[in-house]
Amino acid sequence: MTEKTDTGIALTPSLKRGVDIIGGVVRTLTGSAGVYRMIDEDGNPLYVGKAKNLKRRVVTYSRPDKLPVRLQRMVAATRTMEIIKTHTEVEALLLESNLIKKLKPRYNVMLRDDKSFPYILLTTGTDWPQLIKHRGSRSRDGEYFGPFASAGAVNRTLAALQRAFPLRNCSDNIFAGRTRPCLQYQIKRCTAPCVDRISREDYSAIVDEARDFLTGDSRNLQKGLLSRMEKAAADMEYETAAIFRDRIKALTQIQARQDINVQSVGDADIIAAYAASGLVCIQVFFFRNGQNFGNRTYFPTRASGIPIAEVLAAFLGQFYADKTPPPTVLVNETPPERDLISNALSVRADRKVTLSKPSRGSKRTLVDHALTNAREALARRLAESGTQRRLLGGLADALNLDAPPQRIEVYDNSHISGSKAVGGMIVAGPEGLMKQAYRKFNIKDQTLEPGDDYGMMQEVLTRRFQRAQREDPDRQSGNWPDLVLIDGGQGHLKAVCEVMEELAIDDVPVVAIAKGPDRDAGRERFFIQDKPSFMLKPNDPVLYFLQRLRDEAHRFAIGSHRARRKKSIGESPLDEIAGVGANRKRALLHHFGSARSVSDAGVADLEAVNGISSPMAKKIYDHFHPDG
């Protein structure tokens, strides 16, 4: 039974319950700033928001007739709320950004950004500084320049910088062990300080020049190099003049390599958002010292139907939650509460940060350029998505599914004679491959016969779906598949169906893909339980799509297996013995020659090894001979 509000909106029992819960919370609130969280009946966060006045903000959720359908669903799912009061609205905004990134609530606009940005690092605290690429926490002493949009952008810039500033890029261990110049010196990308081919004073001068260039003082630097080249030529030191000539040429190439150079912009991030067909694309361009350090593209989730300015505001909070913003952030839309966001970014950077939408001039040109890139990137995404959706529709027809699958999971195993076996799961959906959802499963069952592919597949599927039943029994997270594909034949299908029957899962279609005779692509045979096997036409786009999915699963499983096998190369049975550290392990291997010989040794033989006491010898012996 439903009730109706004054405006005629239907209040379902769950929506009414949510409204009543929020109304009860409102009566306890004051007009202070803070952060609120909506939470469902399982304790999962639905939404995180901030407010200058908590009471005035939260009360709006108790009036469902004024809420969009999306937020009505959120209110209907709300079973409790958590409130955190803060001293200021800026503090509330910073806390909101941190909580959204940590909790990933279902109804917040989400930024997917699982990669740190690379920087160029000029090390300090040594007589011979390095100029190297750096990614991760800034734990090393030195000066960081960036961020760059990608590792490729850093590598290209470093390659050009090393021609202009021939500083070492080798590790300290390699540097200390050199007895003659390396190839970098031969190709004029290093001055070989490791073997004293350059004085500390001259090397320091190059370091200062590199620092000047990276901080934006390139014009005076080029003038200085030009005058030194001309002086060397006048003194008939032609080899020295040629060195300066090559460095000037390299500097010119670095500057020409940038797509857009606008010295007036200084250090700035250019951010433009564009929406179409229910999707949003955000482009971020990084400018440092007026030079374009590249761009990064984002497609925020859960942004459909939300005004672009609000999406941009949510993006800014999450994007800079773990990054230091530059002095200037230029956007194509003025976000609501611009001054508040600017103040929060200033707190984050510990200096003033200006957030603005330029209306003319070179800065407007940069924003328009970013917007054009966002529009074109979204068009490409929509075109790819349209093709993908047509393929999913064709797949549903080919496999007689009730609807096009929104989540496909594909499984494959990889091993060598059963050793270091790994199961791989890849995921695909309307937007293509969902690589953040890929999973690997190290096979743990010691009772399996080596090479028992059916048993391995059963272990993988059992672990996968037992966890899904435990963590998401109501299938609300969107992480349950609509289709399971298995790389294998009738036997693999039977093994997987036994798992599904044991777990009482009867509504997830399972299909096995067997390679054709002589493993020919295009002659694959498909197996579905209780149905005759079949083949698709060799030129069917759905067949190509399924081949790509199978090959991706195969690639991922093999890669995971190789990584596990590579890791195991450095492992030893001795590592499992408590008290046997690196020194004792080294002594044992030097004495006996191999871990197998150690396992065969008696207590007296073990005691003869330097550093192995009688109790330790007995402990090692007992480890390899548990039955005495």
XYZ file of C-alpha atoms in Angstrom:
628
model
C 0.000 0.000 0.000
C 1.286 3.454 -0.851
C 0.654 6.951 0.457
C 0.821 10.194 -1.467
C 2.398 13.545 -0.698
C 0.632 16.868 -1.199
C 2.022 17.054 -4.731
C 0.758 13.577 -5.612
C 4.014 11.614 -5.513
C 3.546 8.006 -4.387
C 5.226 7.114 -1.109
C 6.101 3.421 -1.145
C 6.627 1.771 2.262
C 10.428 1.807 1.804
C 10.439 5.452 0.693
C 8.219 6.455 3.604
C 10.485 4.580 5.986
C 13.535 6.380 4.601
C 11.806 9.761 4.891
C 10.834 9.004 8.498
C 14.414 7.987 9.377
C 15.848 11.150 7.857
C 13.157 13.257 9.549
C 14.149 11.788 12.907
C 17.804 12.686 12.258
C 16.869 16.239 11.237
C 15.292 16.871 14.653
C 18.685 16.231 16.289
C 20.708 18.494 13.988
C 21.882 22.057 14.438
C 22.924 24.672 11.903
C 26.645 23.825 12.095
C 28.830 22.702 9.194
C 29.596 19.043 8.713
C 29.421 15.830 6.694
C 26.500 13.385 6.556
C 26.333 9.783 5.365
C 23.289 7.794 4.240
C 23.671 4.079 5.040
C 21.581 1.087 3.901
C 20.339 -1.838 5.991
C 23.565 -3.818 5.408
C 25.738 -0.968 6.669
C 26.953 0.030 3.212
C 27.352 3.753 2.467
C 24.842 5.116 -0.031
C 25.892 8.752 -0.171
C 28.361 11.166 1.417
C 27.580 14.889 1.400
C 28.777 18.074 3.070
C 26.847 21.097 4.255
C 27.441 24.567 5.592
C 24.232 24.100 7.591
C 23.562 20.419 8.300
C 19.948 20.867 9.411
C 18.976 22.936 6.377
C 20.716 20.537 3.956
C 19.577 17.183 5.333
C 15.934 18.250 5.669
C 15.698 18.467 1.864
C 15.931 14.660 1.702
C 12.748 14.389 3.800
C 10.778 16.049 0.987
C 10.792 13.367 -1.753
C 8.434 15.302 -4.027
C 11.276 17.771 -4.643
C 13.919 15.110 -5.310
C 14.841 13.474 -8.643
C 14.036 9.772 -9.020
C 17.663 8.832 -8.440
C 17.701 10.450 -4.991
C 14.252 9.060 -4.163
C 15.735 5.571 -4.605
C 18.598 6.577 -2.310
C 16.198 7.833 0.381
C 14.144 4.626 0.078
C 17.278 2.543 0.741
C 18.422 4.678 3.702
C 18.137 2.954 7.066
C 20.436 5.114 9.174
C 22.579 8.241 8.958
C 25.939 9.232 10.386
C 26.809 12.867 11.080
C 30.237 14.439 11.545
C 30.326 18.077 12.621
C 33.246 20.226 11.475
C 34.490 23.674 12.402
C 34.183 25.155 8.921
C 32.620 24.375 5.558
C 36.102 24.088 4.023
C 36.949 21.365 6.526
C 33.670 19.626 5.640
C 34.494 19.713 1.916
C 37.945 18.190 2.483
C 36.475 15.461 4.687
C 33.748 14.750 2.127
C 36.348 14.254 -0.625
C 38.383 11.876 1.525
C 35.348 9.815 2.516
C 34.072 9.525 -1.061
C 37.437 8.198 -2.256
C 37.642 5.786 0.672
C 34.044 4.521 0.875
C 32.968 4.756 -2.801
C 29.253 5.332 -2.007
C 26.731 4.076 -4.536
C 25.038 7.433 -5.228
C 28.064 9.749 -5.370
C 29.670 10.732 -8.650
C 32.834 8.633 -8.665
C 36.241 9.338 -10.158
C 38.081 6.192 -11.164
C 41.764 7.000 -10.829
C 43.955 4.146 -9.619
C 47.233 5.387 -11.024
C 49.686 7.823 -9.511
C 51.183 10.447 -11.774
C 54.856 10.274 -12.785
C 57.301 13.081 -12.082
C 60.858 14.015 -13.023
C 63.127 13.915 -9.975
C 66.370 15.852 -9.640
C 68.002 14.196 -6.640
C 69.833 16.175 -3.979
C 72.102 15.342 -1.059
C 74.879 13.976 -3.282
C 77.834 15.357 -5.226
C 76.493 13.756 -8.405
C 72.694 14.331 -8.628
C 70.528 12.192 -10.921
C 67.787 13.214 -13.317
C 65.304 10.334 -13.264
C 61.647 9.341 -13.565
C 59.763 8.928 -10.286
C 56.338 7.527 -9.452
C 54.806 7.015 -6.027
C 55.325 8.717 -2.685
C 57.864 11.522 -2.583
C 60.137 9.821 -0.084
C 63.459 10.549 -1.817
C 65.317 13.785 -1.237
C 65.240 16.011 -4.279
C 63.220 18.386 -6.423
C 60.114 17.043 -8.175
C 58.878 18.446 -11.488
C 55.463 17.539 -12.853
C 53.072 15.869 -12.793
C 53.223 14.374 -16.270
C 50.154 12.764 -17.809
C 51.891 9.450 -18.539
C 55.135 7.556 -18.216
C 55.597 8.001 -21.967
C 55.506 11.784 -21.601
C 58.176 11.582 -18.878
C 60.356 9.230 -20.912
C 60.229 11.473 -23.979
C 61.019 14.555 -21.920
C 63.872 12.815 -20.087
C 65.397 11.586 -23.345
C 65.433 15.155 -24.649
C 66.647 16.604 -21.343
C 69.595 14.205 -21.233
C 70.755 15.523 -24.579
C 70.602 19.077 -23.223
C 71.776 18.304 -19.690
C 73.999 15.188 -19.686
C 73.429 14.167 -16.071
C 73.664 10.591 -14.854
C 70.496 8.466 -14.604
C 72.090 5.277 -13.245
C 71.521 3.911 -9.735
C 73.982 4.614 -6.938
C 75.168 0.973 -6.923
C 75.968 0.985 -10.643
C 77.564 4.427 -10.333
C 79.870 3.274 -7.517
C 80.932 0.143 -9.407
C 81.896 1.728 -12.738
C 85.516 1.557 -13.865
C 85.004 2.980 -17.335
C 82.364 5.133 -19.069
C 79.124 3.444 -20.135
C 77.191 3.725 -23.402
C 75.379 6.861 -22.165
C 78.714 8.679 -22.236
C 79.478 7.406 -25.728
C 76.202 8.802 -27.094
C 76.740 12.096 -25.224
C 73.894 11.694 -22.748
C 76.124 11.576 -19.684
C 79.397 13.246 -18.689
C 80.756 10.124 -16.916
C 81.223 11.547 -13.416
C 81.601 7.923 -12.256
C 85.140 7.867 -13.694
C 85.984 11.559 -13.171
C 85.518 12.703 -16.757
C 83.993 15.925 -15.388
C 84.760 18.019 -12.320
C 82.265 18.529 -9.501
C 82.104 22.247 -10.307
C 81.257 21.682 -13.969
C 78.747 18.959 -13.100
C 77.074 21.239 -10.555
C 76.802 23.925 -13.234
C 74.862 21.510 -15.475
C 72.625 20.595 -12.523
C 71.866 24.295 -11.981
C 71.071 24.714 -15.678
C 68.692 21.739 -15.619
C 66.967 23.175 -12.547
C 66.636 26.581 -14.217
C 65.086 25.032 -17.303
C 62.629 22.880 -15.346
C 61.541 25.876 -13.277
C 60.849 27.937 -16.389
C 63.994 30.035 -16.902
C 64.719 28.655 -20.373
C 65.202 31.966 -22.219
C 68.164 33.155 -20.115
C 69.599 29.645 -20.154
C 69.627 29.517 -23.946
C 71.191 32.964 -24.133
C 73.938 31.829 -21.775
C 74.627 28.668 -23.770
C 74.679 30.673 -26.994
C 77.261 33.125 -25.648
C 79.429 30.257 -24.370
C 79.236 28.531 -27.754
C 80.288 31.712 -29.538
C 83.173 32.283 -27.118
C 84.398 28.709 -27.572
C 84.238 29.106 -31.359
C 86.134 32.429 -31.172
C 88.821 30.702 -29.085
C 88.955 27.947 -31.733
C 87.755 25.340 -29.192
C 85.525 23.803 -31.798
C 84.739 20.560 -29.962
C 83.523 22.532 -26.946
C 81.500 24.810 -29.222
C 79.911 21.735 -30.846
C 78.845 20.452 -27.407
C 77.105 23.738 -26.636
C 75.535 23.729 -30.107
C 74.075 20.261 -29.538
C 72.712 21.282 -26.138
C 71.037 24.382 -27.610
C 69.525 22.227 -30.347
C 68.215 19.741 -27.764
C 66.615 22.562 -25.747
C 64.902 23.862 -28.872
C 63.542 20.376 -29.598
C 62.148 20.072 -26.062
C 60.271 23.332 -26.405
C 59.047 22.500 -29.905
C 57.842 19.109 -28.666
C 55.135 20.677 -26.513
C 51.679 20.844 -28.103
C 50.841 24.262 -26.639
C 53.216 26.585 -24.786
C 51.694 29.522 -22.953
C 54.226 31.144 -20.660
C 51.564 33.397 -19.120
C 49.726 30.431 -17.618
C 52.666 29.310 -15.455
C 51.733 26.282 -13.312
C 48.116 25.339 -13.988
C 45.725 22.442 -14.511
C 43.204 22.910 -17.318
C 40.013 20.919 -16.657
C 37.087 20.649 -19.076
C 33.976 18.490 -18.779
C 31.562 17.515 -21.553
C 28.365 15.463 -21.312
C 26.346 13.602 -23.942
C 24.059 10.548 -24.050
C 24.208 10.028 -20.303
C 28.022 9.933 -20.139
C 30.528 12.551 -18.987
C 34.130 12.968 -20.135
C 36.620 15.136 -18.248
C 39.959 16.161 -19.725
C 42.797 17.375 -17.482
C 45.808 19.102 -19.074
C 48.891 19.718 -16.945
C 50.887 22.887 -17.582
C 54.067 23.550 -15.644
C 56.131 26.671 -16.313
C 53.922 27.306 -19.325
C 54.789 23.950 -20.910
C 52.238 21.278 -21.687
C 53.070 18.111 -19.745
C 50.265 16.100 -21.365
C 46.690 15.211 -20.493
C 44.620 12.522 -18.798
C 41.055 11.474 -19.669
C 38.398 10.500 -17.117
C 34.882 9.093 -17.400
C 33.229 9.550 -13.967
C 30.582 6.989 -13.088
C 27.093 7.699 -11.716
C 27.086 11.138 -13.364
C 24.075 10.656 -15.660
C 21.488 13.429 -15.373
C 23.597 15.554 -13.017
C 24.398 19.134 -14.163
C 27.901 19.345 -15.600
C 28.944 22.023 -13.087
C 28.026 19.722 -10.204
C 29.938 16.827 -11.775
C 32.930 19.131 -12.106
C 32.667 20.128 -8.438
C 32.594 16.476 -7.347
C 35.513 15.698 -9.643
C 37.675 18.510 -8.242
C 37.200 17.332 -4.682
C 38.157 13.730 -5.433
C 40.900 14.508 -7.962
C 42.853 16.648 -5.515
C 42.127 14.491 -2.468
C 45.613 12.960 -2.756
C 47.362 15.435 -5.075
C 48.747 18.913 -4.504
C 46.879 21.376 -6.746
C 48.859 23.978 -8.725
C 48.383 27.725 -8.080
C 45.852 27.969 -10.934
C 43.002 25.667 -11.932
C 41.072 26.676 -15.064
C 37.678 25.100 -15.813
C 35.094 25.343 -18.582
C 32.141 25.571 -16.163
C 31.995 27.458 -12.882
C 31.216 24.864 -10.206
C 28.731 25.683 -7.469
C 30.433 27.050 -4.356
C 33.514 27.971 -6.376
C 35.006 30.068 -3.555
C 34.565 27.224 -1.092
C 36.298 24.757 -3.421
C 39.088 27.273 -4.046
C 39.589 27.707 -0.302
C 39.656 23.928 0.203
C 42.268 23.518 -2.544
C 44.299 26.312 -0.928
C 44.240 24.415 2.362
C 45.294 21.261 0.528
C 48.205 23.035 -1.207
C 49.134 25.190 1.810
C 49.097 28.258 -0.473
C 46.545 30.193 -2.477
C 44.873 28.313 -5.321
C 42.754 30.221 -7.834
C 39.813 28.398 -9.461
C 38.341 30.269 -12.409
C 36.554 30.036 -15.746
C 38.410 32.299 -18.213
C 36.274 34.243 -20.657
C 38.894 35.351 -23.182
C 42.556 35.372 -24.087
C 45.136 32.583 -24.112
C 43.695 30.928 -21.021
C 40.276 30.654 -22.670
C 42.020 29.113 -25.684
C 43.534 26.448 -23.442
C 40.166 25.632 -21.868
C 38.505 25.450 -25.307
C 41.274 23.104 -26.446
C 40.648 20.849 -23.441
C 36.883 20.940 -24.095
C 37.421 19.918 -27.723
C 39.496 16.966 -26.547
C 36.782 16.003 -24.037
C 34.082 16.179 -26.725
C 36.081 14.042 -29.173
C 37.089 11.508 -26.503
C 33.441 11.106 -25.496
C 32.413 10.675 -29.130
C 34.968 7.879 -29.482
C 33.729 6.298 -26.258
C 30.114 6.430 -27.427
C 31.030 4.931 -30.801
C 32.894 2.095 -29.102
C 30.042 1.643 -26.638
C 27.486 1.499 -29.456
C 29.454 -1.209 -31.228
C 29.857 -3.095 -27.955
C 26.132 -2.918 -27.216
C 25.286 -4.262 -30.683
C 27.681 -7.154 -30.078
C 26.100 -7.883 -26.711
C 22.693 -7.901 -28.385
C 23.963 -10.318 -31.012
C 25.513 -12.458 -28.285
C 22.162 -12.661 -26.493
C 20.520 -13.836 -29.722
C 23.253 -16.375 -30.464
C 23.155 -17.891 -26.974
C 19.386 -17.479 -26.523
C 19.770 -15.255 -23.459
C 16.838 -13.328 -21.996
C 18.638 -9.969 -22.439
C 22.021 -8.613 -23.536
C 24.491 -9.384 -20.715
C 25.776 -6.386 -18.744
C 28.601 -8.316 -17.098
C 30.409 -11.238 -18.727
C 33.018 -13.232 -16.789
C 35.479 -15.398 -18.717
C 37.640 -18.025 -16.990
C 40.827 -19.823 -17.997
C 43.644 -21.716 -16.228
C 47.386 -21.683 -16.805
C 50.095 -24.019 -15.449
C 53.061 -26.153 -16.452
C 52.389 -29.809 -15.574
C 50.218 -28.570 -12.741
C 52.923 -26.464 -11.063
C 52.249 -22.854 -9.986
C 48.726 -23.172 -11.387
C 46.716 -19.976 -11.694
C 43.103 -19.348 -12.647
C 42.252 -16.099 -14.392
C 38.941 -14.207 -14.569
C 38.388 -11.309 -16.942
C 35.259 -9.162 -17.101
C 33.552 -7.362 -19.993
C 30.432 -5.239 -20.270
C 28.774 -2.510 -22.344
C 31.831 -0.257 -22.004
C 34.271 -2.996 -23.046
C 36.849 -4.778 -20.902
C 36.597 -3.909 -17.195
C 40.216 -4.431 -16.225
C 39.764 -3.153 -12.689
C 37.487 -6.170 -12.108
C 39.999 -8.798 -13.316
C 40.958 -11.404 -10.694
C 43.551 -14.147 -10.436
C 43.235 -17.271 -8.294
C 46.321 -19.140 -7.121
C 45.257 -22.800 -7.064
C 45.470 -23.976 -3.440
C 44.039 -27.508 -3.443
C 47.024 -29.816 -2.812
C 44.964 -32.939 -3.505
C 44.504 -32.143 -7.192
C 46.401 -34.300 -9.653
C 48.975 -32.302 -11.656
C 47.246 -30.933 -14.747
C 43.694 -31.586 -13.467
C 42.135 -28.744 -15.440
C 38.609 -29.650 -14.392
C 39.493 -29.638 -10.707
C 41.286 -26.282 -11.048
C 38.282 -24.767 -12.782
C 35.989 -26.081 -10.050
C 38.168 -24.542 -7.331
C 38.203 -21.153 -9.089
C 34.427 -21.043 -9.648
C 33.719 -22.296 -6.124
C 35.856 -19.590 -4.524
C 34.442 -16.911 -6.814
C 30.762 -17.632 -6.203
C 31.019 -18.600 -2.546
C 32.493 -15.172 -1.908
C 29.772 -13.522 -4.008
C 27.073 -15.337 -2.022
C 28.725 -14.321 1.235
C 29.367 -10.652 0.425
C 26.465 -9.823 -1.888
C 23.644 -12.361 -1.440
C 21.012 -9.927 -2.754
C 23.068 -9.121 -5.863
C 22.837 -5.363 -5.331
C 26.472 -4.466 -6.100
C 26.373 -5.206 -9.840
C 29.234 -7.701 -9.439
C 27.218 -10.815 -10.287
C 27.688 -11.982 -13.888
C 24.898 -12.317 -16.422
C 26.998 -14.823 -18.380
C 29.943 -17.100 -17.546
C 32.233 -18.202 -20.369
C 34.683 -21.083 -19.913
C 37.681 -21.751 -22.124
C 37.174 -25.482 -22.656
C 34.829 -28.147 -23.892
C 32.084 -30.449 -22.672
C 34.151 -31.681 -19.715
C 34.857 -28.166 -18.475
C 31.182 -27.270 -18.806
C 30.149 -30.322 -16.765
C 32.688 -29.497 -14.035
C 31.488 -25.899 -13.735
C 27.806 -26.850 -13.788
C 28.462 -29.230 -10.873
C 29.792 -26.266 -8.886
C 26.762 -24.137 -9.769
C 24.375 -26.922 -8.742
C 26.207 -27.432 -5.456
C 25.965 -23.691 -4.704
C 22.276 -23.626 -5.798
C 22.950 -21.040 -8.514
C 20.606 -21.831 -11.390
C 20.116 -18.441 -13.051
C 23.620 -17.674 -14.364
C 24.101 -19.046 -17.902
C 27.337 -20.992 -18.439
C 28.846 -21.506 -21.888
C 32.062 -23.374 -22.770
C 34.118 -22.433 -25.846
C 36.173 -25.255 -27.329
C 38.852 -24.581 -29.930
C 38.251 -26.041 -33.348
C 40.035 -29.025 -34.910
C 43.798 -28.395 -34.995
C 43.001 -25.403 -32.724
C 41.836 -23.397 -35.740
C 40.318 -20.017 -34.934
C 36.903 -19.644 -36.546
C 35.856 -23.257 -35.988
C 35.101 -22.996 -32.266
C 32.330 -25.150 -30.873
C 30.017 -23.912 -28.089
C 28.585 -26.057 -25.321
C 25.545 -25.230 -23.175
C 24.095 -27.596 -20.583
C 21.195 -29.751 -21.810
C 21.524 -28.412 -25.368
C 23.335 -29.733 -28.427
C 26.680 -28.120 -29.192
C 26.824 -25.667 -32.084
C 29.112 -23.441 -34.143
C 28.745 -19.858 -35.363
C 29.363 -18.730 -38.913
C 33.087 -18.040 -39.510
C 32.418 -14.389 -40.406
C 29.950 -13.696 -37.579
C 30.967 -10.556 -35.587
C 29.735 -12.270 -32.414
C 32.237 -15.093 -33.029
C 35.080 -12.551 -33.332
C 33.873 -10.921 -30.121
C 33.881 -14.229 -28.242
C 37.321 -15.063 -29.631
C 38.661 -11.764 -28.317
C 37.209 -12.445 -24.876
C 38.658 -15.957 -24.782
C 42.071 -14.745 -25.979
C 42.077 -11.969 -23.357
C 41.297 -14.513 -20.621
C 44.083 -16.727 -21.951
C 46.524 -13.811 -22.005
C 45.630 -12.766 -18.460
C 45.897 -16.307 -17.065
C 49.270 -16.916 -18.737
C 50.592 -13.557 -17.538
C 49.498 -14.290 -13.970
C 51.090 -17.748 -14.138
C 54.376 -16.346 -15.446
C 54.443 -13.729 -12.701
C 53.890 -16.406 -10.063
C 56.532 -18.665 -11.592
C 59.036 -15.799 -11.792
C 58.418 -14.931 -8.159
C 58.982 -18.538 -7.124
C 62.400 -18.701 -8.803
C 63.989 -16.838 -5.897
C 62.146 -18.871 -3.274
C 63.734 -21.732 -1.336
C 62.400 -24.379 1.069
C 64.774 -22.853 3.600
C 62.662 -19.678 3.601
C 59.908 -21.585 5.399
C 62.075 -22.351 8.457
C 61.703 -19.838 11.268
C 65.091 -18.551 12.389
C 66.848 -19.246 9.084
C 67.585 -15.787 7.764
C 69.650 -14.617 4.825
C 73.036 -15.312 6.465
C 72.202 -18.848 7.641
C 70.543 -19.629 4.329
C 73.679 -18.462 2.487
C 75.927 -20.518 4.778
C 73.827 -23.674 4.290
C 73.716 -23.331 0.506
C 77.472 -22.654 0.305
C 78.175 -25.709 2.433
C 75.770 -28.180 0.832
C 75.347 -26.694 -2.647
C 71.531 -26.902 -2.836
C 68.389 -26.896 -0.714
C 67.797 -30.573 -1.609
C 71.175 -31.497 -0.152
C 70.300 -29.569 3.009
C 67.070 -31.570 3.305
C 69.019 -34.827 3.018
C 71.654 -33.856 5.614
C 71.782 -35.296 9.106
C 71.895 -33.298 12.323
C 75.638 -33.748 12.713
C 76.253 -32.534 9.151
C 74.097 -29.479 9.762
C 75.966 -28.649 12.982
C 79.191 -28.527 10.966
C 77.959 -25.443 9.102
C 79.286 -22.148 10.421
C 76.535 -20.326 12.327
C 74.273 -23.370 12.799
C 73.943 -24.311 16.464
C 72.799 -27.727 17.712
C 69.216 -26.538 18.426
C 69.047 -24.875 15.013
C 70.410 -27.992 13.305
C 67.723 -30.077 15.037
C 65.070 -27.539 13.988
C 66.174 -27.685 10.324
C 66.306 -31.481 10.385
C 62.815 -31.728 11.936
C 61.426 -29.381 9.267
C 62.442 -31.776 6.482
C 61.730 -34.937 8.517
C 58.514 -34.229 10.429
C 57.978 -37.935 11.110
C 61.399 -38.335 12.757
